[in-house]
Coordinates of C-alpha atoms and ligand atoms in Angstrom, one line a residue:
M1 CA -85.3 63.8 -89.5
I2 CA -85.2 60.0 -89.6
K3 CA -82.9 60.2 -92.5
K4 CA -80.6 62.5 -90.5
F5 CA -80.7 60.2 -87.6
L6 CA -79.9 57.2 -89.7
L7 CA -77.0 59.0 -91.4
S8 CA -75.4 59.9 -88.0
F9 CA -75.9 56.4 -86.8
V10 CA -74.1 55.0 -89.9
L11 CA -71.3 57.6 -89.5
L12 CA -71.0 56.8 -85.8
A13 CA -70.9 53.0 -86.6
Y14 CA -68.3 53.6 -89.3
T15 CA -66.1 55.7 -87.0
L16 CA -66.3 53.0 -84.3
T17 CA -65.5 50.1 -86.6
S18 CA -62.6 51.9 -88.3
T19 CA -61.1 52.9 -84.9
A20 CA -61.6 49.3 -83.7
S21 CA -60.0 48.0 -86.9
N22 CA -57.1 50.4 -86.4
L23 CA -56.7 49.1 -82.9
N24 CA -57.0 45.5 -84.0
N25 CA -55.2 45.6 -87.3
E26 CA -52.7 48.3 -87.2
Q27 CA -49.4 47.5 -85.6
Q28 CA -45.9 48.7 -86.0
A29 CA -44.3 48.6 -89.4
A30 CA -40.7 47.9 -90.1
V31 CA -38.1 47.7 -92.9
A32 CA -34.7 45.9 -92.9
M33 CA -32.8 47.2 -95.9
P34 CA -29.3 46.8 -97.4
D35 CA -28.6 50.5 -97.4
S36 CA -29.9 53.8 -95.9
Y37 CA -31.4 55.2 -99.1
S38 CA -33.7 52.2 -99.6
A39 CA -34.5 52.2 -95.8
D40 CA -35.5 55.8 -95.7
V41 CA -37.5 55.7 -98.9
S42 CA -39.4 52.5 -98.1
A43 CA -40.1 53.7 -94.5
K44 CA -41.5 57.0 -96.0
I45 CA -43.8 55.0 -98.4
L46 CA -45.1 53.0 -95.4
A47 CA -45.6 56.2 -93.3
Q48 CA -47.6 57.7 -96.2
G49 CA -50.0 54.8 -96.0
G50 CA -48.4 52.6 -98.7
N51 CA -48.5 48.9 -98.1
A52 CA -45.5 46.5 -97.9
I53 CA -45.6 45.8 -101.6
D54 CA -45.6 49.6 -102.4
A55 CA -42.6 49.9 -100.1
A56 CA -40.9 47.0 -101.8
I57 CA -41.3 48.4 -105.3
A58 CA -39.9 51.8 -104.3
A59 CA -36.9 50.1 -102.5
Q60 CA -36.2 47.9 -105.5
F61 CA -35.9 50.9 -107.8
V62 CA -33.8 52.9 -105.3
L63 CA -31.4 50.0 -104.9
A64 CA -30.9 50.0 -108.7
V65 CA -29.4 53.4 -108.1
T66 CA -27.6 53.3 -104.8
L67 CA -26.5 49.6 -104.5
P68 CA -25.1 48.9 -108.0
E69 CA -23.4 45.8 -106.7
A70 CA -26.7 44.0 -106.7
G71 CA -29.7 46.4 -106.8
N72 CA -31.0 46.5 -110.3
V73 CA -33.3 46.9 -113.2
G74 CA -31.0 44.7 -115.3
G75 CA -31.4 41.6 -113.2
G76 CA -34.1 39.6 -111.5
G77 CA -35.3 38.1 -108.2
F78 CA -37.9 36.5 -106.1
M79 CA -40.5 38.0 -103.8
V80 CA -42.5 36.2 -101.1
I81 CA -45.7 38.1 -100.2
Y82 CA -48.1 37.6 -97.3
K83 CA -51.0 40.0 -97.8
D84 CA -54.4 39.9 -96.2
N85 CA -53.7 36.4 -94.8
K86 CA -52.9 35.1 -98.3
A87 CA -49.5 33.9 -99.5
D88 CA -48.1 34.6 -102.9
F89 CA -44.8 34.3 -104.8
L90 CA -43.5 36.4 -107.6
D91 CA -40.8 34.8 -109.8
Y92 CA -39.1 37.6 -111.7
R93 CA -36.0 35.5 -112.4
E94 CA -34.1 36.2 -115.7
V95 CA -34.5 33.7 -118.6
A96 CA -32.0 32.4 -121.1
P97 CA -32.3 34.4 -124.4
L98 CA -34.0 32.8 -127.3
K99 CA -30.6 32.3 -129.1
A100 CA -29.1 30.5 -126.0
H101 CA -28.2 26.8 -126.3
R102 CA -26.8 24.1 -124.1
D103 CA -23.2 24.3 -125.2
M104 CA -22.9 28.1 -125.8
Y105 CA -20.0 28.5 -123.3
L106 CA -17.9 25.5 -124.5
D107 CA -15.1 25.5 -127.0
K108 CA -14.9 23.0 -129.9
N109 CA -13.3 20.4 -127.6
G110 CA -16.2 20.7 -125.3
D111 CA -14.3 22.5 -122.6
V112 CA -15.7 25.5 -120.7
I113 CA -14.4 28.8 -122.0
P114 CA -13.3 30.6 -118.8
N115 CA -15.4 33.6 -117.7
L116 CA -17.7 33.6 -120.8
S117 CA -20.8 32.9 -118.7
L118 CA -19.7 35.3 -116.0
Y119 CA -18.6 38.6 -117.6
G120 CA -19.5 40.5 -120.7
A121 CA -22.7 40.9 -122.7
L122 CA -23.0 37.1 -123.4
S123 CA -23.3 36.3 -119.7
A124 CA -26.7 38.1 -119.3
G125 CA -30.1 36.6 -119.0
V126 CA -33.2 38.5 -120.1
P127 CA -33.9 40.9 -117.1
G128 CA -37.0 40.3 -115.1
T129 CA -37.1 43.1 -112.5
V130 CA -39.1 45.7 -114.2
D131 CA -41.9 43.3 -115.3
G132 CA -41.8 41.8 -111.8
M133 CA -42.3 45.2 -110.1
W134 CA -45.0 46.1 -112.6
Q135 CA -46.9 42.9 -112.0
A136 CA -46.5 43.2 -108.2
H137 CA -48.0 46.7 -108.5
Q138 CA -50.9 45.7 -110.7
K139 CA -51.9 42.9 -108.3
Y140 CA -51.1 44.5 -104.9
G141 CA -50.0 48.1 -105.2
S142 CA -52.1 50.8 -103.5
L143 CA -50.1 54.0 -104.3
P144 CA -49.6 55.3 -107.9
W145 CA -46.9 53.5 -109.8
K146 CA -45.2 56.8 -110.6
S147 CA -44.9 57.8 -107.0
L148 CA -43.0 54.6 -106.3
V149 CA -40.4 55.1 -109.1
T150 CA -39.9 58.8 -108.6
P151 CA -37.7 58.6 -105.4
A152 CA -35.2 56.5 -107.5
I153 CA -35.3 58.9 -110.4
E154 CA -34.5 61.8 -108.0
I155 CA -31.6 60.0 -106.4
A156 CA -30.2 59.0 -109.9
K157 CA -30.6 62.6 -111.2
N158 CA -29.4 64.5 -108.1
G159 CA -26.9 62.0 -106.9
F160 CA -26.2 60.1 -103.7
I161 CA -23.3 60.1 -101.3
V162 CA -21.0 57.2 -101.9
H163 CA -20.5 54.9 -98.9
K164 CA -17.0 53.6 -98.1
N165 CA -18.3 50.1 -98.5
L166 CA -19.4 50.9 -102.1
E167 CA -16.1 52.4 -103.0
E168 CA -14.3 49.4 -101.6
N169 CA -16.4 47.0 -103.7
I170 CA -15.9 49.1 -106.8
T171 CA -12.1 49.2 -106.3
R172 CA -11.9 45.5 -105.7
R173 CA -13.9 44.7 -108.8
I174 CA -11.9 47.1 -111.1
N175 CA -8.7 45.6 -109.8
S176 CA -9.8 42.0 -110.4
F177 CA -11.1 42.9 -113.9
E178 CA -7.6 44.4 -114.7
K179 CA -5.8 41.5 -113.1
E180 CA -7.7 38.9 -115.1
G181 CA -7.6 40.9 -118.3
I182 CA -11.4 41.1 -118.6
K183 CA -12.6 43.8 -121.0
V184 CA -15.8 45.4 -119.8
N185 CA -16.9 49.0 -119.4
F186 CA -17.5 48.9 -115.6
A187 CA -14.5 51.1 -114.7
K188 CA -15.5 53.8 -117.2
H189 CA -18.8 54.3 -115.4
F190 CA -18.0 53.6 -111.8
A191 CA -14.3 54.5 -111.1
S192 CA -15.4 58.1 -110.1
A193 CA -17.7 56.8 -107.4
T194 CA -15.3 57.4 -104.4
E195 CA -16.3 57.6 -100.8
G196 CA -18.1 60.8 -99.9
T197 CA -18.6 62.1 -103.5
N198 CA -22.1 62.8 -104.9
F199 CA -22.6 60.2 -107.6
K200 CA -25.1 61.0 -110.3
Q201 CA -26.4 58.7 -113.0
A202 CA -28.2 60.7 -115.7
N203 CA -28.8 57.9 -118.2
L204 CA -30.2 55.7 -115.5
A205 CA -32.5 58.5 -114.4
N206 CA -33.8 58.7 -117.9
T207 CA -34.4 54.9 -118.1
L208 CA -36.2 55.1 -114.8
Q209 CA -38.3 58.0 -116.0
R210 CA -39.4 55.9 -119.0
I211 CA -40.3 53.1 -116.6
A212 CA -42.2 55.6 -114.4
D213 CA -44.1 57.0 -117.5
H214 CA -44.8 53.8 -119.4
G215 CA -44.6 50.9 -116.8
R216 CA -43.2 47.7 -118.3
A217 CA -43.3 49.1 -121.8
G218 CA -40.8 51.8 -120.7
F219 CA -38.2 49.1 -120.4
Y220 CA -39.1 46.2 -122.7
R221 CA -40.2 48.3 -125.6
G222 CA -39.6 51.7 -127.1
E223 CA -36.4 53.7 -126.5
T224 CA -34.9 51.6 -123.7
A225 CA -35.4 48.4 -125.7
K226 CA -33.8 50.0 -128.7
I227 CA -30.8 51.2 -126.8
F228 CA -30.5 47.8 -125.1
T229 CA -30.7 45.7 -128.2
D230 CA -28.4 47.9 -130.2
F231 CA -25.9 47.7 -127.5
M232 CA -26.2 43.9 -127.4
A233 CA -25.7 43.6 -131.1
K234 CA -22.6 45.8 -131.0
H235 CA -21.0 44.0 -128.0
G236 CA -21.5 40.3 -128.8
G237 CA -24.7 39.8 -126.7
I238 CA -27.7 37.8 -127.9
I239 CA -30.6 39.4 -126.2
G240 CA -32.9 40.7 -128.9
Y241 CA -36.2 42.6 -129.1
D242 CA -38.3 39.5 -129.0
D243 CA -36.5 38.4 -125.8
L244 CA -37.5 41.7 -124.1
N245 CA -41.0 41.9 -125.5
N246 CA -41.8 38.3 -124.5
Y247 CA -40.4 38.4 -121.0
R248 CA -43.0 37.8 -118.3
A249 CA -42.5 37.4 -114.6
T250 CA -44.5 34.5 -113.2
W251 CA -46.8 34.1 -110.2
R252 CA -46.2 30.8 -108.5
K253 CA -47.4 29.2 -105.3
P254 CA -44.8 29.8 -102.6
L255 CA -43.2 26.6 -101.3
E256 CA -45.0 26.0 -98.1
N257 CA -44.3 23.5 -95.3
T258 CA -44.6 23.3 -91.5
W259 CA -41.7 23.2 -89.2
R260 CA -42.1 23.3 -85.4
G261 CA -45.6 24.5 -85.7
Y262 CA -44.7 27.4 -88.0
R263 CA -45.9 27.8 -91.6
V264 CA -42.8 28.4 -93.6
L265 CA -43.4 30.3 -96.8
T266 CA -40.4 30.3 -99.1
A267 CA -39.0 30.2 -102.6
P268 CA -40.1 27.2 -104.8
P269 CA -38.1 26.1 -107.9
P270 CA -36.5 27.7 -110.0
S271 CA -34.9 28.4 -106.6
S272 CA -33.2 25.6 -104.9
G273 CA -33.2 27.7 -101.7
G274 CA -36.6 27.0 -100.3
I275 CA -36.3 23.2 -100.6
A276 CA -32.8 23.3 -99.2
I277 CA -33.8 25.4 -96.2
L278 CA -36.8 23.1 -95.4
Q279 CA -34.6 20.0 -95.8
W280 CA -32.0 21.6 -93.6
L281 CA -34.4 22.6 -90.8
K282 CA -36.3 19.3 -90.9
M283 CA -33.2 17.1 -91.0
Y284 CA -31.8 19.0 -88.1
D285 CA -34.8 18.2 -86.0
L286 CA -34.8 14.6 -87.1
L287 CA -31.1 14.3 -86.1
S288 CA -31.5 16.1 -82.8
N289 CA -34.6 14.1 -81.8
N290 CA -34.1 12.6 -78.3
K291 CA -30.7 14.1 -78.0
P292 CA -29.6 16.8 -75.5
A293 CA -29.9 20.4 -76.9
L294 CA -26.7 21.7 -78.5
A295 CA -25.0 25.0 -77.8
H296 CA -25.0 27.6 -80.6
N297 CA -22.0 27.2 -82.9
S298 CA -20.6 24.3 -80.9
A299 CA -18.5 21.8 -82.8
T300 CA -21.3 19.2 -82.9
Y301 CA -23.9 21.8 -84.0
I302 CA -21.6 22.8 -86.9
H303 CA -20.8 19.2 -87.7
R304 CA -24.4 18.0 -87.8
L305 CA -25.5 20.9 -90.0
S306 CA -22.5 20.4 -92.3
E307 CA -23.4 16.7 -92.7
I308 CA -26.9 17.7 -93.6
G309 CA -25.5 20.3 -96.1
K310 CA -23.7 17.5 -97.9
R311 CA -27.0 15.7 -98.5
V312 CA -28.9 18.9 -99.4
F313 CA -26.3 19.9 -102.0
A314 CA -26.1 16.4 -103.6
D315 CA -29.9 16.6 -104.1
R316 CA -29.7 20.2 -105.4
A317 CA -27.2 19.2 -108.1
E318 CA -29.3 16.4 -109.4
Y319 CA -33.0 17.3 -109.0
L320 CA -33.3 21.0 -109.2
G321 CA -33.9 23.3 -112.2
D322 CA -36.6 25.4 -113.8
P323 CA -39.9 23.6 -113.1
D324 CA -41.3 24.7 -116.4
F325 CA -38.6 22.6 -118.2
F326 CA -37.8 19.9 -115.7
D327 CA -39.9 17.9 -113.4
V328 CA -38.6 18.8 -109.9
P329 CA -39.6 16.1 -107.3
V330 CA -40.5 18.7 -104.6
K331 CA -42.8 16.6 -102.6
Q332 CA -40.5 13.6 -102.4
L333 CA -37.5 15.8 -101.4
L334 CA -39.5 17.1 -98.4
E335 CA -41.1 13.8 -97.3
N336 CA -40.4 12.9 -93.7
S337 CA -39.7 9.3 -94.5
Y338 CA -37.1 10.4 -97.2
L339 CA -35.4 12.8 -94.8
K340 CA -35.3 10.2 -92.1
E341 CA -33.5 7.8 -94.4
R342 CA -31.2 10.7 -95.4
V343 CA -30.0 11.4 -91.9
A344 CA -29.8 7.7 -90.8
D345 CA -26.1 7.3 -91.4
I346 CA -25.0 10.6 -89.9
S347 CA -22.8 10.2 -86.8
D348 CA -21.7 12.9 -84.3
D349 CA -18.2 11.3 -84.2
S350 CA -17.1 11.1 -87.8
I351 CA -17.5 12.8 -91.2
S352 CA -19.2 10.9 -93.9
N353 CA -17.3 10.1 -97.1
T354 CA -18.1 12.9 -99.6
G355 CA -17.7 10.6 -102.6
A356 CA -20.4 8.3 -101.2
I357 CA -23.0 11.1 -100.8
K358 CA -25.2 10.8 -103.8
P359 CA -28.6 12.3 -104.6
G360 CA -30.9 10.4 -102.4
L361 CA -34.2 9.7 -104.2
K362 CA -34.6 6.2 -105.4
E363 CA -35.7 7.2 -108.9
S364 CA -33.6 8.6 -110.7
P365 CA -20.8 37.9 -104.5
D366 CA -23.7 39.9 -105.2
T367 CA -27.3 39.8 -104.5
T368 CA -29.3 41.8 -102.1
H369 CA -32.3 41.2 -99.8
F370 CA -34.8 43.2 -98.0
S371 CA -37.7 42.5 -95.5
I372 CA -40.7 44.6 -94.9
I373 CA -43.8 44.4 -92.6
D374 CA -46.5 47.1 -92.9
K375 CA -48.9 48.3 -90.2
W376 CA -51.6 45.9 -91.3
G377 CA -49.2 42.9 -90.8
N378 CA -48.6 42.3 -94.5
A379 CA -45.1 41.2 -95.3
V380 CA -42.7 41.1 -98.2
S381 CA -39.4 39.1 -98.3
N382 CA -37.5 40.0 -101.5
T383 CA -34.2 38.9 -102.8
T384 CA -32.9 40.4 -106.0
T385 CA -29.7 40.0 -108.0
I386 CA -27.6 40.6 -111.0
N387 CA -25.6 37.5 -109.8
Y388 CA -21.9 38.4 -109.2
T389 CA -20.9 41.7 -107.7
F390 CA -21.7 44.3 -110.3
G391 CA -23.1 41.5 -112.5
S392 CA -21.5 41.1 -115.9
G393 CA -19.4 44.2 -115.5
V394 CA -21.3 45.7 -118.4
I395 CA -23.3 48.9 -118.3
V396 CA -25.7 49.3 -121.2
E397 CA -24.4 52.5 -122.6
G398 CA -27.0 55.2 -122.9
A399 CA -29.4 53.4 -120.6
G400 CA -27.2 53.5 -117.6
F401 CA -28.0 50.1 -116.0
I402 CA -25.8 47.2 -115.2
L403 CA -26.5 43.9 -116.9
N404 CA -26.7 40.7 -115.0
D405 CA -24.4 37.7 -115.5
E406 CA -27.1 35.2 -114.4
M407 CA -26.3 32.7 -117.2
D408 CA -23.5 31.4 -115.0
D409 CA -26.1 30.0 -112.6
F410 CA -27.0 27.4 -115.3
S411 CA -24.8 24.3 -115.3
V412 CA -22.7 25.4 -118.3
K413 CA -21.3 21.8 -118.5
A414 CA -22.4 18.8 -116.4
G415 CA -20.3 18.5 -113.3
V416 CA -18.4 21.7 -113.8
A417 CA -18.7 24.1 -110.9
N418 CA -20.1 27.6 -111.3
V419 CA -18.7 30.7 -109.6
Y420 CA -20.2 29.5 -106.2
G421 CA -18.8 26.0 -106.5
A422 CA -22.2 24.6 -107.3
V423 CA -22.5 21.7 -109.8
G424 CA -25.4 20.5 -111.8
G425 CA -26.5 18.4 -114.8
D426 CA -29.5 18.0 -117.1
A427 CA -32.0 19.6 -114.7
N428 CA -30.2 22.9 -114.9
A429 CA -28.7 22.7 -118.5
I430 CA -29.1 25.8 -120.7
Q431 CA -32.2 26.0 -122.9
A432 CA -33.8 29.1 -124.6
N433 CA -36.3 30.8 -122.4
K434 CA -35.5 28.6 -119.3
R435 CA -34.8 30.1 -115.9
M436 CA -31.4 29.3 -114.4
L437 CA -31.4 27.6 -111.0
S438 CA -31.1 29.9 -108.0
S439 CA -30.3 29.7 -104.3
M440 CA -32.2 32.9 -103.4
S441 CA -34.4 32.1 -100.5
P442 CA -36.7 34.9 -99.4
T443 CA -38.7 33.4 -96.5
I444 CA -41.5 34.2 -94.2
L445 CA -42.5 32.2 -91.1
L446 CA -46.1 32.4 -89.9
K447 CA -47.6 31.3 -86.5
D448 CA -51.3 31.0 -86.3
D449 CA -51.5 32.8 -89.8
K450 CA -49.7 35.8 -88.4
V451 CA -46.2 36.8 -89.6
K452 CA -43.6 35.8 -87.1
L453 CA -40.4 36.4 -89.0
V454 CA -39.2 37.7 -92.3
T455 CA -35.7 36.8 -93.5
G456 CA -33.4 36.5 -96.5
S457 CA -29.8 37.1 -97.6
P458 CA -27.5 37.4 -100.6
G459 CA -24.5 35.2 -101.0
G460 CA -24.9 32.6 -103.8
T461 CA -25.1 29.1 -102.4
T462 CA -24.3 30.5 -98.9
I463 CA -27.7 32.3 -99.0
I464 CA -29.2 29.0 -97.9
S465 CA -26.9 28.7 -94.8
S466 CA -27.4 32.3 -93.9
V467 CA -31.2 32.0 -94.1
Y468 CA -31.7 28.7 -92.3
Q469 CA -29.2 29.8 -89.5
S470 CA -31.1 33.1 -89.1
I471 CA -34.2 31.0 -88.5
L472 CA -32.5 28.7 -86.0
N473 CA -30.9 31.7 -84.3
V474 CA -34.4 33.1 -83.6
I475 CA -36.5 30.0 -83.0
E476 CA -34.0 27.6 -81.4
F477 CA -31.7 30.1 -79.7
D478 CA -34.1 32.9 -78.9
M479 CA -31.9 35.7 -80.3
S480 CA -33.0 39.2 -81.0
A481 CA -32.9 40.4 -84.6
E482 CA -29.6 42.2 -84.0
Q483 CA -28.0 39.1 -82.5
A484 CA -29.4 36.7 -85.1
V485 CA -28.1 38.6 -88.1
N486 CA -24.7 39.2 -86.6
A487 CA -24.0 35.8 -85.0
P488 CA -21.1 34.0 -86.6
R489 CA -22.3 31.7 -89.4
F490 CA -20.8 28.7 -91.3
H491 CA -21.4 27.0 -94.6
H492 CA -20.8 23.5 -96.0
Q493 CA -22.0 22.4 -99.5
L494 CA -20.7 18.9 -100.2
L495 CA -17.9 20.3 -102.5
P496 CA -15.1 21.1 -101.9
K497 CA -14.8 18.0 -99.8
D498 CA -15.2 18.4 -96.1
A499 CA -14.6 22.2 -96.3
I500 CA -16.4 24.5 -93.8
E501 CA -16.3 28.2 -94.3
H502 CA -17.0 30.2 -91.2
Y503 CA -17.1 33.7 -89.7
P504 CA -14.7 34.8 -87.1
G505 CA -16.1 34.1 -83.7
I506 CA -16.3 30.3 -83.6
T507 CA -14.3 29.4 -80.5
K508 CA -10.8 27.9 -80.8
A509 CA -11.9 24.8 -79.0
N510 CA -14.8 24.2 -81.5
I511 CA -12.5 24.8 -84.4
A512 CA -10.0 22.3 -83.0
A513 CA -12.7 19.7 -82.5
L514 CA -14.0 20.2 -86.1
K515 CA -10.4 19.8 -87.4
K516 CA -10.0 16.6 -85.4
L517 CA -13.1 15.3 -87.1
G518 CA -11.4 15.9 -90.4
Y519 CA -12.8 19.2 -91.7
T520 CA -10.7 21.9 -93.3
L521 CA -11.8 25.3 -92.0
S522 CA -11.4 28.7 -93.7
R523 CA -12.6 32.1 -92.6
R524 CA -14.9 34.0 -94.8
K525 CA -17.8 36.3 -94.2
F526 CA -20.8 35.7 -96.5
G527 CA -24.3 36.9 -97.0
S528 CA -26.0 39.8 -95.4
V529 CA -29.2 39.0 -93.5
Q530 CA -32.1 41.5 -93.2
L531 CA -34.4 40.2 -90.6
I532 CA -37.7 41.3 -88.9
I533 CA -39.1 39.4 -85.9
V534 CA -42.7 39.9 -84.7
D535 CA -43.0 39.6 -80.9
G536 CA -46.6 40.3 -79.9
D537 CA -47.3 43.9 -80.8
N538 CA -43.6 44.7 -81.2
L539 CA -41.4 44.5 -84.2
D540 CA -37.7 43.9 -83.9
A541 CA -35.7 44.6 -87.1
A542 CA -32.0 44.4 -88.0
A543 CA -29.7 44.6 -91.0
E544 CA -26.3 42.9 -90.7
S545 CA -23.9 45.4 -89.4
D546 CA -21.0 44.6 -91.6
R547 CA -22.1 46.2 -94.9
R548 CA -24.2 49.4 -95.2
G549 CA -27.7 48.1 -94.2
K550 CA -30.2 50.0 -92.1
S551 CA -33.4 49.0 -90.3
I552 CA -36.2 51.2 -89.2
V553 CA -39.2 50.3 -86.9
L554 CA -42.0 52.8 -87.4
K555 CA -43.9 53.2 -84.1
Ligands
DON1 O1 -29.6 33.2 -107.9 C1 -28.6 32.9 -107.3 O2 -28.5 31.9 -106.5 C2 -27.3 33.7 -107.5 N1 -27.3 34.4 -108.7 C3 -27.3 34.7 -106.3 C4 -26.0 35.5 -106.4 C5 -25.7 36.1 -105.1 O3 -26.3 35.9 -104.1 C6 -24.4 36.9 -105.0 N2 -24.3 37.5 -103.7 N3 -23.4 37.7 -103.0

């Protein structure tokens, strides 16, 4: 009798606390994804009780099928995680193969051989995505691994309906390969993916099945590894069995700093993005201190942020590289006293001389992003890439996946710009097993240890501008998610000299004022921000409207 009483008491207490914890801890969940397939699958995983990391893993594999421009198993990426009030960072960036060396893309005169680091089998780093997802699952996953890979297998096997935007990107790529005389097998595999057709990828489905069955070993060993390394050997690539077998994603501490009372969690080196974003936001506040507030996208706003950009990119070229190979002075680059000195000579009335902007310390298109918040308030901000649109243009025959061309993110020769116009030197020189410098900047902002905002974007070096402007749009200008991702953006990165790229939508008067200051302006859209904002109990999510993104808020 007493036992029975005690049991019912325990059960009652359990029901009350679990209801209370539901009320206290369960909120809306949301996903902001670069396409509808990844949005629907990840929302379903959340609805089934999966956490943000489960949803991220499922989305990553779906994107390898439905967003071949950037989604991948043949590339890498970065994931910022905030789970149960703890911050974590997963670096699943590619590494240079063991046979890589500093001058591998130079001819005998020491000149860069055009396109060798950008297209073809030799441009690929050792892929990190599968080990990354595997490790994320081991540490944080709550649903079975297989159940997270299966949606991607089904879509690869049964096909998906090709979006107009995908057909356009495929056509553009095939045309440019033809025009430049680049011999890769991209057209053979993707020319038939035209708008509205059902596109199936049987070999990719088989690769994904091996990953579902055997985890990381399904990619880095066994049949997939054999197909991959045989293909490399036949087509002039240097990734071998040891490269695959040795590859490990790395857990790092996220780069963390405070800005306007928010805890900003973002990407540490080997990304340049986190440092750049924090420098940009902090220098903006230092410059604006005691001055009247500026209107969004006014000439002075764009000018101040461009001046800051010059200094950010001068530091990036000199000090940033893989922290496992090069001592990156992270702390000094973010010190208030340093940033104060850095902005001291910026004037609202004139452009500073590009040639005079040096690294400041006294000592010496295509990627994709998604943002997720689950009903427990855990968040994932994940940016993943095969570098340029459709990577190296090479599909591993028989395994069905596109190979990255991430080697171009190294500084292939000191001072020579990569495909995004970024230069570098020793810090980012090629070495076997080293990670190439990135601009990917998945970012989470916390207020009072609760997630306030999850953001990120593709776009090479313009990622950094897209991300810091998405943050300013929300925090400084109080925009909704929809407004913040679609507001016209601009980018300046030191070189080319005094050049600003901007979206349509900057007023004629502001453009005229910037030209008068001496800037050259050109129109280009870049990036694709996927953003979630937490406003009390409500989530506000948006995917940039220009491409084929989709956001879902689960009530
Ligand atoms: O890691 C990086 O910075 C580049 N590989 C990212 C490439 C990219 O964002 C292309 N997107 N449009």
